XYZ file of C-alpha atoms in Angstrom:
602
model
C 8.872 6.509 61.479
C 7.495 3.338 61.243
C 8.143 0.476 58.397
C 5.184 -2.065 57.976
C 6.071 -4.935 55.864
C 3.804 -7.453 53.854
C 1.354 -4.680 52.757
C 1.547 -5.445 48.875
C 2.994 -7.872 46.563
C 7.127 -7.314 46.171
C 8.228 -6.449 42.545
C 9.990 -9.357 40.791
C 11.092 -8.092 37.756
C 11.417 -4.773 36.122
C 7.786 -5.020 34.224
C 6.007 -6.562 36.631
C 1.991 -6.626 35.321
C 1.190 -6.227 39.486
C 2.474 -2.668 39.569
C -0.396 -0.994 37.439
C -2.613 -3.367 39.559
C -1.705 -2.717 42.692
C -1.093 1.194 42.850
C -4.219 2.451 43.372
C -4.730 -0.015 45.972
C -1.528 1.707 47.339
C -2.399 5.088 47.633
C -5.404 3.869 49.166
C -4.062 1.962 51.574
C -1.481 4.686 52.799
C -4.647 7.010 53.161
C -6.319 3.984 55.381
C -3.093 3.791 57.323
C -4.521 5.291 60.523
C -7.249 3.905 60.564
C -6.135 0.518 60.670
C -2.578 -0.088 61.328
C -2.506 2.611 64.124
C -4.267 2.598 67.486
C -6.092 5.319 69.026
C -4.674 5.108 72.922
C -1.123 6.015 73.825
C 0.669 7.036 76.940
C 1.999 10.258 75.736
C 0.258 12.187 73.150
C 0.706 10.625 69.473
C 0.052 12.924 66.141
C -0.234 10.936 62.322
C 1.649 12.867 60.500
C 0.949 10.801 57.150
C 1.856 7.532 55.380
C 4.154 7.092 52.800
C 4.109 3.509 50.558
C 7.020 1.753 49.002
C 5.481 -0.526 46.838
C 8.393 -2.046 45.491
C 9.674 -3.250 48.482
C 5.663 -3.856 49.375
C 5.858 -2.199 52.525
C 4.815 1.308 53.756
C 6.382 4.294 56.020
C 3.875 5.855 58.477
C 5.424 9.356 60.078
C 4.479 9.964 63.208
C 5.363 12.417 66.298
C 5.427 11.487 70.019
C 6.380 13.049 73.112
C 7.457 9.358 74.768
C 9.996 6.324 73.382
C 9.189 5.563 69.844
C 9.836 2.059 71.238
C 6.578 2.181 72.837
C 4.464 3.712 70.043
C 6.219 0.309 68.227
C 5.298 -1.763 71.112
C 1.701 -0.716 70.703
C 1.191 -0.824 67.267
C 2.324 -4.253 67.261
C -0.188 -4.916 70.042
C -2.617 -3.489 68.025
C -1.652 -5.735 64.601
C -1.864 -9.143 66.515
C -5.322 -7.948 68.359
C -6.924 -7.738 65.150
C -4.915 -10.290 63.181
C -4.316 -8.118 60.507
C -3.281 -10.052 57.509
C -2.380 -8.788 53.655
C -4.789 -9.845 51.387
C -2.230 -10.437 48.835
C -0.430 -13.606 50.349
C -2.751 -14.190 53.656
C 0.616 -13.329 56.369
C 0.618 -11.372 59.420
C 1.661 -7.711 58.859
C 4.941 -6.627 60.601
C 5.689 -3.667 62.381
C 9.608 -2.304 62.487
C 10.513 0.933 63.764
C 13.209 2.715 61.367
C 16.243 3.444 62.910
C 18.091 5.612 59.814
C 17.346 7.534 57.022
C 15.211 5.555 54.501
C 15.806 6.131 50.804
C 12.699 5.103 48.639
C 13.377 5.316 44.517
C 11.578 3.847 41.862
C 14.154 3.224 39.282
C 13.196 0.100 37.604
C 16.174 -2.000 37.252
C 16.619 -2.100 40.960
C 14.513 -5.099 41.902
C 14.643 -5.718 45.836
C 16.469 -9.263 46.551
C 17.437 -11.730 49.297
C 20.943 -10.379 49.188
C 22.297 -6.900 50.279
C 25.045 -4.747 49.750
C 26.036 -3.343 52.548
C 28.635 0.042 52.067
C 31.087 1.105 55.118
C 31.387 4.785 55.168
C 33.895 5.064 57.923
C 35.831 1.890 59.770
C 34.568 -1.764 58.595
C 32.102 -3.175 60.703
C 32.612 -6.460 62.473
C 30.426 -9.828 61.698
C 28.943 -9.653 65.135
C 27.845 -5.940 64.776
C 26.588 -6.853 61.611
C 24.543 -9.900 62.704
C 23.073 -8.427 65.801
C 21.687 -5.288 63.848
C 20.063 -6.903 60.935
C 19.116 -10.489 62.539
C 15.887 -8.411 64.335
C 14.377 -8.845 60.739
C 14.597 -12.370 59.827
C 16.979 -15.389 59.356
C 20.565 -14.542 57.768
C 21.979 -17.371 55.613
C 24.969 -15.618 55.562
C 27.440 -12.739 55.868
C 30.075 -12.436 53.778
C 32.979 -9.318 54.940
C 35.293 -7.899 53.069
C 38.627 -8.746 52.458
C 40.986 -7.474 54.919
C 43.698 -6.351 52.296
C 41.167 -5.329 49.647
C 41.824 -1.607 48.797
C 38.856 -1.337 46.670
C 36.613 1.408 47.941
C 33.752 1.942 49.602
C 34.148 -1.033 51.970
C 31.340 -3.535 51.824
C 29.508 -6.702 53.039
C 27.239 -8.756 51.525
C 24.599 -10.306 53.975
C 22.211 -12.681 52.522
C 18.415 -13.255 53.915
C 16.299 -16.433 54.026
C 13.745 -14.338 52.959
C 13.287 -11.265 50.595
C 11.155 -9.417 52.893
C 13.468 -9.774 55.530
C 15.808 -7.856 53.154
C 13.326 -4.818 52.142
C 13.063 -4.174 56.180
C 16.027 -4.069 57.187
C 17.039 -2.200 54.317
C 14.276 0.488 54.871
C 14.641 0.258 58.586
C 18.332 0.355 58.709
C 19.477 2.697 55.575
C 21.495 5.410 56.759
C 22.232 4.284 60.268
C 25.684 4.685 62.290
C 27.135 2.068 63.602
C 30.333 2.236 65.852
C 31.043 5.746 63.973
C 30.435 3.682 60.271
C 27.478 4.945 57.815
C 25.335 2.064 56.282
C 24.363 2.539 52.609
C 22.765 -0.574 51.869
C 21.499 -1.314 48.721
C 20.401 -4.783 46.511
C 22.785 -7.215 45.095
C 21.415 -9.363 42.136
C 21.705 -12.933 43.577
C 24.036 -15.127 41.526
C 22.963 -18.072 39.899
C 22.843 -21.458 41.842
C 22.429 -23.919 39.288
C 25.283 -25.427 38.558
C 24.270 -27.582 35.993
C 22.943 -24.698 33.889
C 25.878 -22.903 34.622
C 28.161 -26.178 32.726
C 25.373 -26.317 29.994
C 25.258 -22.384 29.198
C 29.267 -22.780 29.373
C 30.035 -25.327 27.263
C 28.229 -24.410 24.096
C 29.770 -26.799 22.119
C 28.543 -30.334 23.581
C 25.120 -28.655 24.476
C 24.246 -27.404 20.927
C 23.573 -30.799 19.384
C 22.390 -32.752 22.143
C 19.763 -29.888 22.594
C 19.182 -30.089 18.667
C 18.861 -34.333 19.119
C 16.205 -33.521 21.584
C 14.349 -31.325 19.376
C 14.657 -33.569 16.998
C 13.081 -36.056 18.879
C 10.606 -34.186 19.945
C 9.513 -33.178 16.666
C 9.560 -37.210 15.738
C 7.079 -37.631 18.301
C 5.082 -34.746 17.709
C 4.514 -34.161 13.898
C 5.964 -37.659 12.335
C 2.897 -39.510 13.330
C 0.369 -36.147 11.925
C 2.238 -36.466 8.576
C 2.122 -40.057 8.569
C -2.259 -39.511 9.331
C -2.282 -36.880 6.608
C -0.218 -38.640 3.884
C -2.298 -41.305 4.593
C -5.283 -40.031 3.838
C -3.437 -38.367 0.992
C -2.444 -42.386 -0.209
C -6.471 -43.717 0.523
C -7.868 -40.806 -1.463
C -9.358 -38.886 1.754
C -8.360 -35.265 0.972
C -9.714 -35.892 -3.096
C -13.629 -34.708 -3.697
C -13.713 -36.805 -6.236
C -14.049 -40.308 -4.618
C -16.763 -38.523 -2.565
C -18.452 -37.119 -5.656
C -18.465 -40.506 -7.533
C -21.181 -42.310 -5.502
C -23.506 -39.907 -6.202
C -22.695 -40.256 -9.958
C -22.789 -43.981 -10.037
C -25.916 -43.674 -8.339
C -27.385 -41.433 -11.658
C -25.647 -43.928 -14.025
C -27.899 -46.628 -12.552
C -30.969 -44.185 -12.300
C -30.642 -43.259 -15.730
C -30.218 -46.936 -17.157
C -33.024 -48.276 -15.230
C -35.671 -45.898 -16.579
C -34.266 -45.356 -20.151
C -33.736 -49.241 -20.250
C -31.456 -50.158 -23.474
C -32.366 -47.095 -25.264
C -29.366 -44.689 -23.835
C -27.322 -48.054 -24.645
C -28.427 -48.135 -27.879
C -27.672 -44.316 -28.745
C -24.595 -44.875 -27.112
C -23.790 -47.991 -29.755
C -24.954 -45.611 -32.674
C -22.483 -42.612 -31.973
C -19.535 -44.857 -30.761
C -18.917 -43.570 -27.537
C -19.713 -46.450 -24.962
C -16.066 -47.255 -24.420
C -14.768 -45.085 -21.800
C -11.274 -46.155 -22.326
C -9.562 -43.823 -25.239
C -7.365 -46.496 -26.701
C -10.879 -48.618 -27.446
C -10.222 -50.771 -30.846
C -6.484 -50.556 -30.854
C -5.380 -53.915 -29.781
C -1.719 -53.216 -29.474
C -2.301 -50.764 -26.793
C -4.767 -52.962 -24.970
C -2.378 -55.725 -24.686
C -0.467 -53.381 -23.517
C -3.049 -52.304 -20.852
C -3.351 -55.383 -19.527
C 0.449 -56.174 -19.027
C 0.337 -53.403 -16.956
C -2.763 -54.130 -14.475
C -1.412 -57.702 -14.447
C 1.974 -56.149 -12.928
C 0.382 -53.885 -10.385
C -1.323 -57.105 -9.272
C 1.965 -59.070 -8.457
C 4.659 -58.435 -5.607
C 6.722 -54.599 -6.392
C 10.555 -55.642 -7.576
C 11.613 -53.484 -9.510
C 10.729 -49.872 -11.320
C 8.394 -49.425 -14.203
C 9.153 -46.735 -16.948
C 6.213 -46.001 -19.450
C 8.044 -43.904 -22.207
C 6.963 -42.775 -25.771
C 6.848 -39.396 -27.060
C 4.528 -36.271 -26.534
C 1.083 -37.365 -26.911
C 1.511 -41.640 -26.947
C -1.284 -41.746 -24.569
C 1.532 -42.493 -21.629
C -0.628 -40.476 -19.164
C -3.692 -42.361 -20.335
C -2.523 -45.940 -20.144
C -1.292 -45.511 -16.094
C -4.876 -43.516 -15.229
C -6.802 -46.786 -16.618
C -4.833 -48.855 -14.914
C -4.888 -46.601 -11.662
C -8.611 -46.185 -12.097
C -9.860 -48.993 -9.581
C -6.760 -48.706 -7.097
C -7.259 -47.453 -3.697
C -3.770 -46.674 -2.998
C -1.951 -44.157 -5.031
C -0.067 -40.796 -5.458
C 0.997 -39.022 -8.163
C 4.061 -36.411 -7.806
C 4.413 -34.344 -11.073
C 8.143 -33.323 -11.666
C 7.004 -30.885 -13.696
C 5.938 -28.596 -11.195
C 8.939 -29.217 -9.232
C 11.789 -29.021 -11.871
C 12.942 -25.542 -12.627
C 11.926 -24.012 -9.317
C 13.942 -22.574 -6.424
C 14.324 -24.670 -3.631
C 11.684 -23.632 -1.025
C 9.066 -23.256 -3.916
C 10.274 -27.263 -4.889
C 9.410 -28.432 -1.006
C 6.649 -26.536 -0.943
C 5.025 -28.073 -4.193
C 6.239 -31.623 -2.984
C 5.006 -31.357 0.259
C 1.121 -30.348 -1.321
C 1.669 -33.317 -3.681
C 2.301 -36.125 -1.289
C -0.145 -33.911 1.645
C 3.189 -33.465 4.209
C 1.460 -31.382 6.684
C 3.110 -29.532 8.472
C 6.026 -28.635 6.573
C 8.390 -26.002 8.089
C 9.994 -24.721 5.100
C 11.798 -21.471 7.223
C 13.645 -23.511 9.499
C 15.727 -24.694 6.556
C 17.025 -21.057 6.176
C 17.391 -20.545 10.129
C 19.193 -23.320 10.706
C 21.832 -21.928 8.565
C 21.592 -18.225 9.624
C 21.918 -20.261 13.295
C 24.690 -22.306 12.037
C 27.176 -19.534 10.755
C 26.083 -17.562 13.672
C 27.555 -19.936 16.006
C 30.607 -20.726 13.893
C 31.341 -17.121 13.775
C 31.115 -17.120 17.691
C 32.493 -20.390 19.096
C 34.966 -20.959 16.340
C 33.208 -24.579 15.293
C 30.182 -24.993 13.191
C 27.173 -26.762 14.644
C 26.403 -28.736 12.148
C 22.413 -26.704 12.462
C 21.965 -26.263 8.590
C 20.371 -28.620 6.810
C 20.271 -28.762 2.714
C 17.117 -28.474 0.517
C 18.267 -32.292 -1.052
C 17.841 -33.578 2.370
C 14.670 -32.281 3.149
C 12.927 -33.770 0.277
C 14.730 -37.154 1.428
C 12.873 -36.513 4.925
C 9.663 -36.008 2.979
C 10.343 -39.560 1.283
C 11.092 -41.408 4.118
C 7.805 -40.201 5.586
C 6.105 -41.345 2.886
C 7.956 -44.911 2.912
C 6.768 -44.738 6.423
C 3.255 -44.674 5.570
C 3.413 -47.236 2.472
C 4.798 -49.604 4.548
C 1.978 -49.477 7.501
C -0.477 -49.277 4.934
C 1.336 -52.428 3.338
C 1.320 -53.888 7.266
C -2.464 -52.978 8.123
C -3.384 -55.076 5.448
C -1.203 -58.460 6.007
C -2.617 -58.145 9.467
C -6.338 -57.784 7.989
C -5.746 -60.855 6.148
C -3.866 -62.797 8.796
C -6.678 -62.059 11.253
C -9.193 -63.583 8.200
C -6.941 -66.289 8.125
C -6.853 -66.774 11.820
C -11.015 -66.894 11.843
C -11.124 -69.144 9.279
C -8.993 -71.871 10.978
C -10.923 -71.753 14.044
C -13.846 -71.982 12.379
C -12.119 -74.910 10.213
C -11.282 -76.523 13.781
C -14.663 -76.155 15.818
C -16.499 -77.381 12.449
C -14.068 -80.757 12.448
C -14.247 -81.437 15.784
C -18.244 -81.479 15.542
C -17.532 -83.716 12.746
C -15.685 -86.487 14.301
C -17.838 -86.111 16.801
C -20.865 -86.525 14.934
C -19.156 -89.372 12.746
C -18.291 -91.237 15.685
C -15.407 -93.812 16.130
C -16.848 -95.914 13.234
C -16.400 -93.529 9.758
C -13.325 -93.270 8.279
C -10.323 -91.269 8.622
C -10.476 -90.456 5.139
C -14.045 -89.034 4.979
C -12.816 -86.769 8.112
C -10.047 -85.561 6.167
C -11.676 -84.858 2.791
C -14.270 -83.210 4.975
C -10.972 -81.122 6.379
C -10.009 -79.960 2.931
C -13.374 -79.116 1.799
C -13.516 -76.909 5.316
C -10.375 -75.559 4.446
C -11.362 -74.595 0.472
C -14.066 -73.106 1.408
C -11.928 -70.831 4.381
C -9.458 -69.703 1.007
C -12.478 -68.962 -1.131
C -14.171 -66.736 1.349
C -10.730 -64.816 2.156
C -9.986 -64.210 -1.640
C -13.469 -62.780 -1.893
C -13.701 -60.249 1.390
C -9.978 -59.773 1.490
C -9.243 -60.122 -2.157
C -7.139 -62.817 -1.793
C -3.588 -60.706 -1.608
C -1.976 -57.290 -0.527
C -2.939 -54.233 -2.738
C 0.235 -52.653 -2.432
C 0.407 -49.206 -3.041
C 1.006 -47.145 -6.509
C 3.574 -44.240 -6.642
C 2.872 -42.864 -9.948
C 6.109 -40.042 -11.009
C 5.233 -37.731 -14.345
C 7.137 -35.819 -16.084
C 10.150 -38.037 -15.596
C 13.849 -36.346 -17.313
C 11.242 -33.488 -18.588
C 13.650 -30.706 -17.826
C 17.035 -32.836 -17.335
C 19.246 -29.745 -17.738
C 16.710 -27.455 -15.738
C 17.116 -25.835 -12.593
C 16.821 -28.139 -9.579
C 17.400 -31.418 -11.393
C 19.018 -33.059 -8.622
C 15.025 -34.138 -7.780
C 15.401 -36.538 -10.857
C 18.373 -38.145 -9.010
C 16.567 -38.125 -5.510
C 12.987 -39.671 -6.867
C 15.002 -42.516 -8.331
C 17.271 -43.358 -5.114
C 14.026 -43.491 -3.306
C 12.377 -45.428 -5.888
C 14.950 -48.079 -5.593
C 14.462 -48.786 -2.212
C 10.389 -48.633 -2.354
C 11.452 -51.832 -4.754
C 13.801 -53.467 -2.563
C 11.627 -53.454 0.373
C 8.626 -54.278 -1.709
C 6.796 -50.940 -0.230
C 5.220 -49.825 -3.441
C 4.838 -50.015 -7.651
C 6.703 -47.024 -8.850
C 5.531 -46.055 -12.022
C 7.889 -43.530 -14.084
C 6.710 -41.518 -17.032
C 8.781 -40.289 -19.012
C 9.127 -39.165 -22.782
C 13.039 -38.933 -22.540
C 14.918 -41.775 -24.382
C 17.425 -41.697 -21.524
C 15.124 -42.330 -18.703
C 15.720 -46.132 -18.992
C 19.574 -45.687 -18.495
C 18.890 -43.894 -15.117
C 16.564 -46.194 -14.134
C 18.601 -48.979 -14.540
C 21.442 -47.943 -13.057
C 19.784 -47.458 -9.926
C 18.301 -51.147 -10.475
C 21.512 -52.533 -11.167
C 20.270 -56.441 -10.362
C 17.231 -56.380 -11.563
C 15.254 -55.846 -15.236
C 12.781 -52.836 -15.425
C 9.445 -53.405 -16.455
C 9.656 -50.837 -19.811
C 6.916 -49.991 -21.291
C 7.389 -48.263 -24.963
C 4.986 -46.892 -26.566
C 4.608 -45.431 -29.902
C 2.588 -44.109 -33.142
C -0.290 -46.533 -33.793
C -0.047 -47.815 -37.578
C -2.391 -46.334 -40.575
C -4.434 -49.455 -39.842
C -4.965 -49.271 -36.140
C -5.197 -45.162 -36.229
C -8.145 -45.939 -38.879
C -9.835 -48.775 -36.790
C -9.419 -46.577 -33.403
C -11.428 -43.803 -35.102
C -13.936 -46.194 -36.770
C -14.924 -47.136 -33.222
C -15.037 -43.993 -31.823
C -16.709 -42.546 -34.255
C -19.397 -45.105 -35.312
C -20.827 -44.724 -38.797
C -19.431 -41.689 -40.663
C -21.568 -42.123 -43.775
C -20.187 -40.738 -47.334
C -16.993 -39.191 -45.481
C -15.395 -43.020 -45.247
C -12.849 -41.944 -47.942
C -12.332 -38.550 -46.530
C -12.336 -40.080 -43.024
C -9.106 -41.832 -44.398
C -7.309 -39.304 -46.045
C -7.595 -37.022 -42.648
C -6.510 -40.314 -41.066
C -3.625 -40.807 -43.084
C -2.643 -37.142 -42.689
C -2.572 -36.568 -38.981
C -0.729 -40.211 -38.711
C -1.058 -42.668 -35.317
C -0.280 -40.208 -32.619
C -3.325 -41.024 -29.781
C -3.904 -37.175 -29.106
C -3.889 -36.067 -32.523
C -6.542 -38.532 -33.195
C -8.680 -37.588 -29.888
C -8.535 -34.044 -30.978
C -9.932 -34.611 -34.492
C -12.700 -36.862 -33.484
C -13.610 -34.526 -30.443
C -13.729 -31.823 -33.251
C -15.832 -33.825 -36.051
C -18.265 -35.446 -32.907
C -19.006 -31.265 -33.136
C -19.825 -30.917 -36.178
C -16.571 -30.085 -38.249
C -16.691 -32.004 -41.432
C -13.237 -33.910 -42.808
C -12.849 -31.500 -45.480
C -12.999 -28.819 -43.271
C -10.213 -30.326 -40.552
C -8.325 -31.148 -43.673
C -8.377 -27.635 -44.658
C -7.655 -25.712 -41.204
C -4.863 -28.080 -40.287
C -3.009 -28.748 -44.337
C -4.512 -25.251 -45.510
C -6.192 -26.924 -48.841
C -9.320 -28.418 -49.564
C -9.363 -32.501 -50.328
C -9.291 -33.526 -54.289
């Protein structure tokens, strides 16, 4: 029997995707066998007997009968190989020829994957290392031959010898399987090869020191990776980017201005007559305006401190921030109402979609613990893997802090760059001035020429730049709403963060809140500095009845009805949008009076 090596690919593992590939090809081959590996002269008469592959070890057994040496058949086969260069398509080497010399034992279990090592059993007296080398050195390099112990009673006897290559291993274990040497049977089988890599052999064995530096490095990684994406997408989340509406306003604009150039003042005129061309609903109450304007005149100046806008259910608190948010281009709102009285992965979830963190790995949160008591239960020390809900929401934060304060930076650099124009403009312009002036003007008309130069630089960077930063707005609804709810600990986190977006001067925070208690919280967190408290309240019978006049326009012969309804509902702002929203329809007052007291007027 003969034992050609290098015919297909050797198995590497115990699913190896080559196996279905490659046995056709086998059968084929072994049927080819004859043909090509075998040639047709001899000395003595030769008969094929058949062909017999071992594609795990990717060789193949070819049975033959001959009346001379099988040492010659070998010789000529060989010949016959290196005549024709016969190479396996599979890895482009030479195909070698061994004759077998025991009793070859060809399985297919699939756990036993051929390696550079083998077991070699003694079934008899124990073989000695020169024996050993000079018998299996004929197919390849040995790295090594390890015997056994000389007072080792551990039965069957056995050597390990250890290849350079593994196809030196299948050969001689197919060639030499089975074979007596010096009275001693050879079983030789695979060893699994031991690994060699000491350093992962420290790591995997010291659990304890590896666990969070691997965790730092995944921690890391993720900074580099998905810190910078959440930083573009709450971003665009801050500029109004991911909102249809700023997209959908142009086009409306553009119909405003369509509409008023062809109707002219007439549509202005109609607008007079039913009382609707203030867009603003706290139009003719003067106490609220005032305060209006407090407010935009505080989102104009440097952030310091925390702004609470309190008053009870339906003061208009909503309605005062969105007028004064209406021409910012820098703002989020996070509602606490849709995050208060949640469980916890339903509260990042619903934060994360308010302030756009994409992407948000809520699971982890839960694996880290499963991890965590996993490994605590095994090593004896926890891991420190698990993470809490409360400081998840902080990592939210602080990648939003991240992104006011480059938005905050991008600008200063805007208008330092302006700046930066402006005086070399300033300088080439006054040095063709004193050149132009020659040595005989005046210093002073070069410098009032200077400060005109330099006006004029200011004026132009108030107007393209607008003059300062626009720092971002951070508006927080629904303040104290639930305080006793499930998950109020958010309250307690909004306002840490809060207090630092002050102290670094990152954003206005703007609370709203219709709990009298708010202000205490608040304060405590801003224990140096005043809050900016807005309160507001019921508007008086006088301002309630001059806030409807101008909404309403000309009511007719209901004046005196239009008074008592006024009188009943009393100053609350969206008692008094509801009524004239329902009236503007075509309710009369005698008819609100009588749906919301239940009589008619007298």
């Amino acid at each position: 029997t003969l034992w050609f090596e290098n015919i297909f690919p050797i198995k590497i593992s115990p699913y190896d995707p080559r196996y279905f590939l490659f046995r056709k090809y086998a059968d084929d081959a072994a049927k080819k066998a004859n043909l090509r590996l075998i040639p047709t002269k001899f000395e003595h008469p030769f008969i094929y007997v058949g062909a017999e592959p071992a594609w795990k070890e990717g060789g193949m057994f070819v049975h033959f009968q001959y009346e001379g040496e099988p040492e010659d058949v070998l010789k000529k086969v060989r010949e016959n190989i290196e005549g024709q260069a016969l190479r396996s398509w599979t890895n482009f080497k030479i195909i070698k020829a061994h004759l077998v010399e025991g009793k070859p034992f060809v399985d297919d279990m699939i756990s036993r994957i051929p390696s550079r090592i083998l077991k070699v059993d003694f079934d008899g007296p124990d073989v000695p290392l020169e024996t050993l080398y000079q018998e299996f050195r004929v197919y390849g390099r040995i790295a090594d031959i390890t015997l056994p112990p000389p007072g080792s009673k551990d039965l069957p006897r056995s050597a390990l010898i250890e290849f350079v290559h593994v196809r030196s291993a299948t050969s001689a274990r197919n060639c030499l399987y089975g074979k007596r040497v010096e009275g001693t049977k050879l079983t030789i089988g695979y060893q699994k090869q031991p690994a060699k890599w000491p350093v992962w052999q420290w790591m995997t064995s010291h659990p304890r020191i590896m666990i969070p530096i691997v965790l730092a490095l995944l921690a890391g990684v993720t900074y580099i990776i998905f810190d910078p994406i959440r930083v573009f997408f709450i971003s665009s989340k801050l500029r109004g980017r991911l909102n249809l509406e700023n997209y959908t306003n142009g086009a409306e604009k553009l119909w405003s201005w369509t509409k008023s150039s062809v109707l002219g003042t007439l549509g202005r005129k109609d607008a007079e007559k039913d009382g609707r061309l203030g867009t603003a609903s706290t139009d003719g109450w003067s106490e609220r305006q005032a305060e209006e304007e407090r407010l935009a005149r505080q989102l104009t100046d440097n952030p310091d401190t925390l702004t609470l806008v309190s008053g009870p259910r339906g003061s208009g608190k909503n309605a005062i921030v969105k007028k004064a948010l209406h021409d910012r281009k820098y703002k989020i709102v996070i509602n606490c109402e849709d995050l208060v009285g949640q469980d916890d992965h339903i509260i990042m979830k619903r934060l994360a979609q308010q302030i756009a963190f994409y992407p948000q790995f809520n699971f982890l949160v839960q694996m880290s613990g499963m991890a965590d008591t996993l490994i605590a239960a095994t090593t004896g020390a926890k891991a420190g893997l698990s993470t809490t809900v409360d400081g998840q929401i902080r990592k939210m934060l602080d990648c939003l802090s991240i992104t006011l304060n480059r938005v905050n930076m991008e600008q200063k650099r805007a208008r330092d760059k302006l700046l930066a124009q402006m005086k070399s403009k300033q300088l080439a312009e006054e040095k063709a001035a004193k050149k132009a002036l020659g040595d005989g003007e005046s210093v002073e008309r070069i410098e009032g020429e200077e400060r005109k130069v330099d006006a004029e630089g200011q004026r132009r960077v108030q107007e393209e730049d607008g003059g300062e930063v626009e720092y971002p707005i951070i508006v927080i609804e629904g303040f104290l709403s639930r305080e006793g709810g499930k998950g109020a600990w958010v309250y307690q986190v909004l306002t840490d963060w809060a207090a630092v977006c002050a102290e670094y001067h990152l954003a206005h925070v703007i609370f709203i809140s219709e709990n009298p208690s708010a202000s205490k919280m608040l304060s405590k967190a801003m224990s140096n500095r005043l809050l900016e408290l807005y309160s507001l309240s019921d508007a008086t019978p006088e301002a309630a009845m001059a806030f409807v006049r101008r909404r309403m326009g000309s009511v007719g012969d209901q004046e005196e009805d239009l008074e008592k309804v006024v009188e009943a509902i009393g100053g609350r702002l969206t008692d008094l949008e509801l009524m004239i929203q329902k009236m503007r329809a075509g309710l009369s007052c005698n008819g609100w009076y009588f749906l919301n007291c239940g009589k008619l007027m007298i």
